[in-house]
Amino acid sequence: AYSDPEFADSQFRRRRVVELQHGRVSMFACLGYIVPEYFRWPGFCSPSEGVKFADLPNGFAAAAKIPGLGVLQILAFVGTIEIFNLQSTPGKYAGDYEGYGAFGLPGGKPIADVAKKEKSLLAEINNGRLAMMAIMGMWFQNGLTGSAWGDWALYTDSPLRAAPDFSKELGACPPLGFWDPLGLSAYSDPEFADSQFRRRRVVE
């Protein structure tokens, strides 16, 4: 909350610009995870290093395979956008820079129709928010399973695989356990047992 309306407006616009920038990067990052699973460019990514596009793995593993000059090219491109795009003053709409079109791409064609522009910007904000959540999910899956689209069965250290110990739950006190001679509350599936315990705790 700010007492100065102009300062409050400037802070809102700044945060909206940052939200759009992160959303745009996240949308491209999601595409970077999804597309290589189905399509690889033919030929060489680095002829001098003998690295083909088909040789590059998907996800985090690709970082170690990219040649040094490729990393410099990526940093140079990002730095150029940062200096000549993100440091300039946006137009009427947050994230709308002169000389940049849809998704903030340099040299892109701007949308002239105001109604269509506002609709597209709203869709971009919503898609960007979804992409930010999606790429975080992909990163976690990649980090925990070792693969960009890894099988969760590979995450052997998952705490969900361990049998639940209800003696450490809040509210548990001696004597532990409960009377269930018919075994109505005994479940072979630990996850289902845990969900039933939590449901009964909520009811309690």
Tab-separated table of C-alpha atoms in Angstrom:
chain	number	residue	atom	x	y	z
A	1	ALA	CA	0.000	0.000	0.000
A	2	TYR	CA	1.354	3.416	-0.993
A	3	SER	CA	0.019	6.824	0.014
A	4	ASP	CA	1.184	8.430	-3.249
A	5	PRO	CA	-1.181	7.385	-6.098
A	6	GLU	CA	1.414	8.143	-8.814
A	7	PHE	CA	4.067	6.065	-7.062
A	8	ALA	CA	1.553	3.265	-6.532
A	9	ASP	CA	0.721	3.332	-10.248
A	10	SER	CA	4.394	3.247	-11.222
A	11	GLN	CA	5.027	0.306	-8.888
A	12	PHE	CA	2.045	-1.581	-10.309
A	13	ARG	CA	3.280	-1.023	-13.867
A	14	ARG	CA	6.815	-2.083	-12.918
A	15	ARG	CA	5.544	-5.306	-11.352
A	16	ARG	CA	3.267	-5.978	-14.326
A	17	VAL	CA	6.230	-5.513	-16.688
A	18	VAL	CA	8.311	-7.955	-14.614
A	19	GLU	CA	5.400	-10.413	-14.575
A	20	LEU	CA	5.114	-10.226	-18.364
A	21	GLN	CA	8.856	-10.662	-18.846
A	22	HIS	CA	8.974	-13.724	-16.609
A	23	GLY	CA	5.860	-15.094	-18.300
A	24	ARG	CA	7.371	-14.664	-21.763
A	25	VAL	CA	10.610	-16.377	-20.742
A	26	SER	CA	8.633	-19.192	-19.098
A	27	MET	CA	6.532	-19.765	-22.223
A	28	PHE	CA	9.677	-20.136	-24.321
A	29	ALA	CA	11.220	-22.351	-21.623
A	30	CYS	CA	8.184	-24.662	-21.712
A	31	LEU	CA	8.499	-24.893	-25.489
A	32	GLY	CA	12.190	-25.652	-25.006
A	33	TYR	CA	11.244	-28.626	-22.861
A	34	ILE	CA	8.373	-29.904	-24.998
A	35	VAL	CA	9.533	-29.463	-28.619
A	36	PRO	CA	12.832	-31.435	-28.375
A	37	GLU	CA	10.865	-34.471	-27.242
A	38	TYR	CA	9.204	-34.613	-30.662
A	39	PHE	CA	11.471	-32.717	-33.050
A	40	ARG	CA	15.203	-32.133	-33.501
A	41	TRP	CA	16.803	-29.971	-36.158
A	42	PRO	CA	18.888	-32.017	-38.613
A	43	GLY	CA	22.588	-31.384	-38.900
A	44	PHE	CA	25.083	-29.874	-36.491
A	45	CYS	CA	24.509	-27.518	-33.590
A	46	SER	CA	28.263	-26.866	-33.560
A	47	PRO	CA	30.138	-28.072	-36.671
A	48	SER	CA	33.493	-27.078	-35.168
A	49	GLU	CA	32.832	-29.194	-32.066
A	50	GLY	CA	31.113	-31.977	-34.002
A	51	VAL	CA	27.960	-31.665	-31.885
A	52	LYS	CA	24.707	-32.566	-33.637
A	53	PHE	CA	21.272	-31.367	-32.530
A	54	ALA	CA	20.351	-35.023	-32.070
A	55	ASP	CA	23.237	-35.403	-29.609
A	56	LEU	CA	21.861	-32.805	-27.202
A	57	PRO	CA	19.739	-34.298	-24.416
A	58	ASN	CA	16.633	-32.568	-23.169
A	59	GLY	CA	16.344	-30.728	-19.860
A	60	PHE	CA	19.135	-29.985	-17.394
A	61	ALA	CA	21.479	-32.515	-19.014
A	62	ALA	CA	21.745	-30.306	-22.106
A	63	ALA	CA	23.594	-27.588	-20.164
A	64	ALA	CA	26.728	-29.739	-19.948
A	65	LYS	CA	26.627	-30.612	-23.659
A	66	ILE	CA	26.329	-27.103	-25.123
A	67	PRO	CA	29.691	-25.878	-26.491
A	68	GLY	CA	31.251	-22.844	-24.802
A	69	LEU	CA	30.647	-20.598	-27.818
A	70	GLY	CA	26.982	-21.603	-27.763
A	71	VAL	CA	26.707	-20.484	-24.155
A	72	LEU	CA	28.311	-17.149	-25.086
A	73	GLN	CA	25.806	-16.711	-27.928
A	74	ILE	CA	22.902	-17.300	-25.546
A	75	LEU	CA	24.313	-14.828	-23.012
A	76	ALA	CA	24.953	-12.255	-25.763
A	77	PHE	CA	21.377	-12.535	-27.057
A	78	VAL	CA	19.854	-12.266	-23.582
A	79	GLY	CA	22.157	-9.350	-22.721
A	80	THR	CA	21.194	-7.507	-25.907
A	81	ILE	CA	17.482	-7.878	-25.151
A	82	GLU	CA	18.101	-6.796	-21.547
A	83	ILE	CA	19.983	-3.639	-22.565
A	84	PHE	CA	18.065	-2.469	-25.626
A	85	ASN	CA	14.579	-3.720	-24.752
A	86	LEU	CA	13.991	-4.073	-21.047
A	87	GLN	CA	15.810	-0.859	-20.117
A	88	SER	CA	13.629	1.259	-22.405
A	89	THR	CA	10.349	2.803	-21.307
A	90	PRO	CA	7.231	0.741	-22.151
A	91	GLY	CA	4.467	2.360	-24.146
A	92	LYS	CA	0.845	2.705	-23.104
A	93	TYR	CA	0.643	-0.972	-22.139
A	94	ALA	CA	3.010	-2.631	-19.700
A	95	GLY	CA	5.608	-4.724	-21.511
A	96	ASP	CA	4.848	-3.081	-24.876
A	97	TYR	CA	8.203	-1.806	-26.204
A	98	GLU	CA	8.898	0.159	-29.367
A	99	GLY	CA	10.298	-2.098	-32.090
A	100	TYR	CA	9.159	-5.315	-30.402
A	101	GLY	CA	6.077	-7.280	-31.379
A	102	ALA	CA	4.176	-10.225	-29.913
A	103	PHE	CA	5.926	-11.990	-27.012
A	104	GLY	CA	8.465	-9.142	-26.940
A	105	LEU	CA	10.299	-10.497	-29.981
A	106	PRO	CA	12.634	-7.966	-31.650
A	107	GLY	CA	11.389	-6.738	-34.997
A	108	GLY	CA	7.946	-8.238	-34.424
A	109	LYS	CA	4.874	-6.610	-35.935
A	110	PRO	CA	2.743	-4.737	-33.368
A	111	ILE	CA	-1.026	-5.211	-33.178
A	112	ALA	CA	-2.748	-2.085	-34.490
A	113	ASP	CA	-6.334	-2.912	-33.446
A	114	VAL	CA	-6.765	-1.726	-29.835
A	115	ALA	CA	-9.441	-4.291	-28.863
A	116	LYS	CA	-7.464	-7.153	-30.347
A	117	LYS	CA	-4.274	-5.872	-28.702
A	118	GLU	CA	-5.855	-5.742	-25.240
A	119	LYS	CA	-7.358	-9.207	-25.688
A	120	SER	CA	-3.984	-10.582	-26.801
A	121	LEU	CA	-2.152	-8.924	-23.892
A	122	LEU	CA	-4.652	-10.373	-21.415
A	123	ALA	CA	-4.196	-13.828	-22.949
A	124	GLU	CA	-0.413	-13.360	-22.753
A	125	ILE	CA	-0.591	-12.508	-19.038
A	126	ASN	CA	-2.736	-15.559	-18.274
A	127	ASN	CA	-0.652	-17.906	-20.426
A	128	GLY	CA	2.519	-16.495	-18.887
A	129	ARG	CA	1.237	-17.189	-15.376
A	130	LEU	CA	0.403	-20.759	-16.362
A	131	ALA	CA	3.812	-21.170	-18.017
A	132	MET	CA	5.620	-19.957	-14.883
A	133	MET	CA	3.917	-22.678	-12.842
A	134	ALA	CA	4.419	-25.258	-15.604
A	135	ILE	CA	8.166	-24.694	-16.008
A	136	MET	CA	8.671	-24.970	-12.247
A	137	GLY	CA	6.874	-28.314	-12.347
A	138	MET	CA	9.086	-29.445	-15.240
A	139	TRP	CA	12.225	-28.363	-13.368
A	140	PHE	CA	11.217	-30.256	-10.249
A	141	GLN	CA	10.342	-33.353	-12.277
A	142	ASN	CA	13.658	-33.091	-14.131
A	143	GLY	CA	15.632	-32.623	-10.922
A	144	LEU	CA	13.932	-35.390	-8.955
A	145	THR	CA	13.715	-38.046	-11.680
A	146	GLY	CA	16.863	-37.191	-13.645
A	147	SER	CA	14.977	-36.677	-16.900
A	148	ALA	CA	12.995	-33.822	-18.439
A	149	TRP	CA	9.984	-36.113	-18.802
A	150	GLY	CA	11.110	-38.624	-16.200
A	151	ASP	CA	9.025	-41.398	-14.748
A	152	TRP	CA	8.149	-40.640	-11.126
A	153	ALA	CA	8.992	-44.270	-10.390
A	154	LEU	CA	12.639	-43.203	-10.738
A	155	TYR	CA	12.280	-40.903	-7.729
A	156	THR	CA	13.183	-43.590	-5.219
A	157	ASP	CA	13.769	-41.114	-2.374
A	158	SER	CA	10.185	-39.874	-2.450
A	159	PRO	CA	8.761	-39.588	1.082
A	160	LEU	CA	5.463	-40.840	-0.337
A	161	ARG	CA	7.008	-44.288	-0.779
A	162	ALA	CA	7.579	-44.729	2.940
A	163	ALA	CA	4.828	-46.238	5.054
A	164	PRO	CA	3.138	-43.433	7.006
A	165	ASP	CA	4.060	-43.184	10.689
A	166	PHE	CA	0.967	-41.797	12.377
A	167	SER	CA	2.661	-41.765	15.787
A	168	LYS	CA	4.378	-38.510	14.773
A	169	GLU	CA	1.197	-36.785	13.647
A	170	LEU	CA	-0.074	-33.779	15.568
A	171	GLY	CA	-2.473	-34.939	18.275
A	172	ALA	CA	-0.969	-38.423	18.679
A	173	CYS	CA	-0.354	-39.290	22.352
A	174	PRO	CA	0.026	-42.477	24.435
A	175	PRO	CA	-1.498	-44.976	24.303
A	176	LEU	CA	-1.020	-45.024	20.536
A	177	GLY	CA	-3.151	-47.106	18.183
A	178	PHE	CA	-6.890	-47.759	18.243
A	179	TRP	CA	-9.285	-50.672	18.698
A	180	ASP	CA	-10.148	-52.212	15.334
A	181	PRO	CA	-10.667	-55.984	15.782
A	182	LEU	CA	-12.309	-56.375	12.336
A	183	GLY	CA	-9.498	-54.547	10.539
A	184	LEU	CA	-11.885	-52.060	8.941
A	185	SER	CA	-9.207	-49.383	8.987
A	186	ALA	CA	-6.341	-51.541	7.701
A	187	TYR	CA	-5.234	-50.712	4.152
A	188	SER	CA	-2.451	-52.293	2.131
A	189	ASP	CA	-1.857	-49.093	0.148
A	190	PRO	CA	0.160	-46.616	2.291
A	191	GLU	CA	-1.010	-43.602	0.274
A	192	PHE	CA	-4.669	-44.595	0.657
A	193	ALA	CA	-4.108	-45.274	4.356
A	194	ASP	CA	-2.592	-41.814	4.736
A	195	SER	CA	-5.492	-40.170	2.882
A	196	GLN	CA	-8.030	-42.015	5.056
A	197	PHE	CA	-6.196	-40.960	8.206
A	198	ARG	CA	-6.246	-37.326	7.105
A	199	ARG	CA	-9.942	-37.541	6.164
A	200	ARG	CA	-10.796	-38.921	9.605
A	201	ARG	CA	-8.629	-36.300	11.265
A	202	VAL	CA	-10.534	-33.579	9.391
A	203	VAL	CA	-13.852	-35.119	10.490
A	204	GLU	CA	-12.550	-35.348	14.036
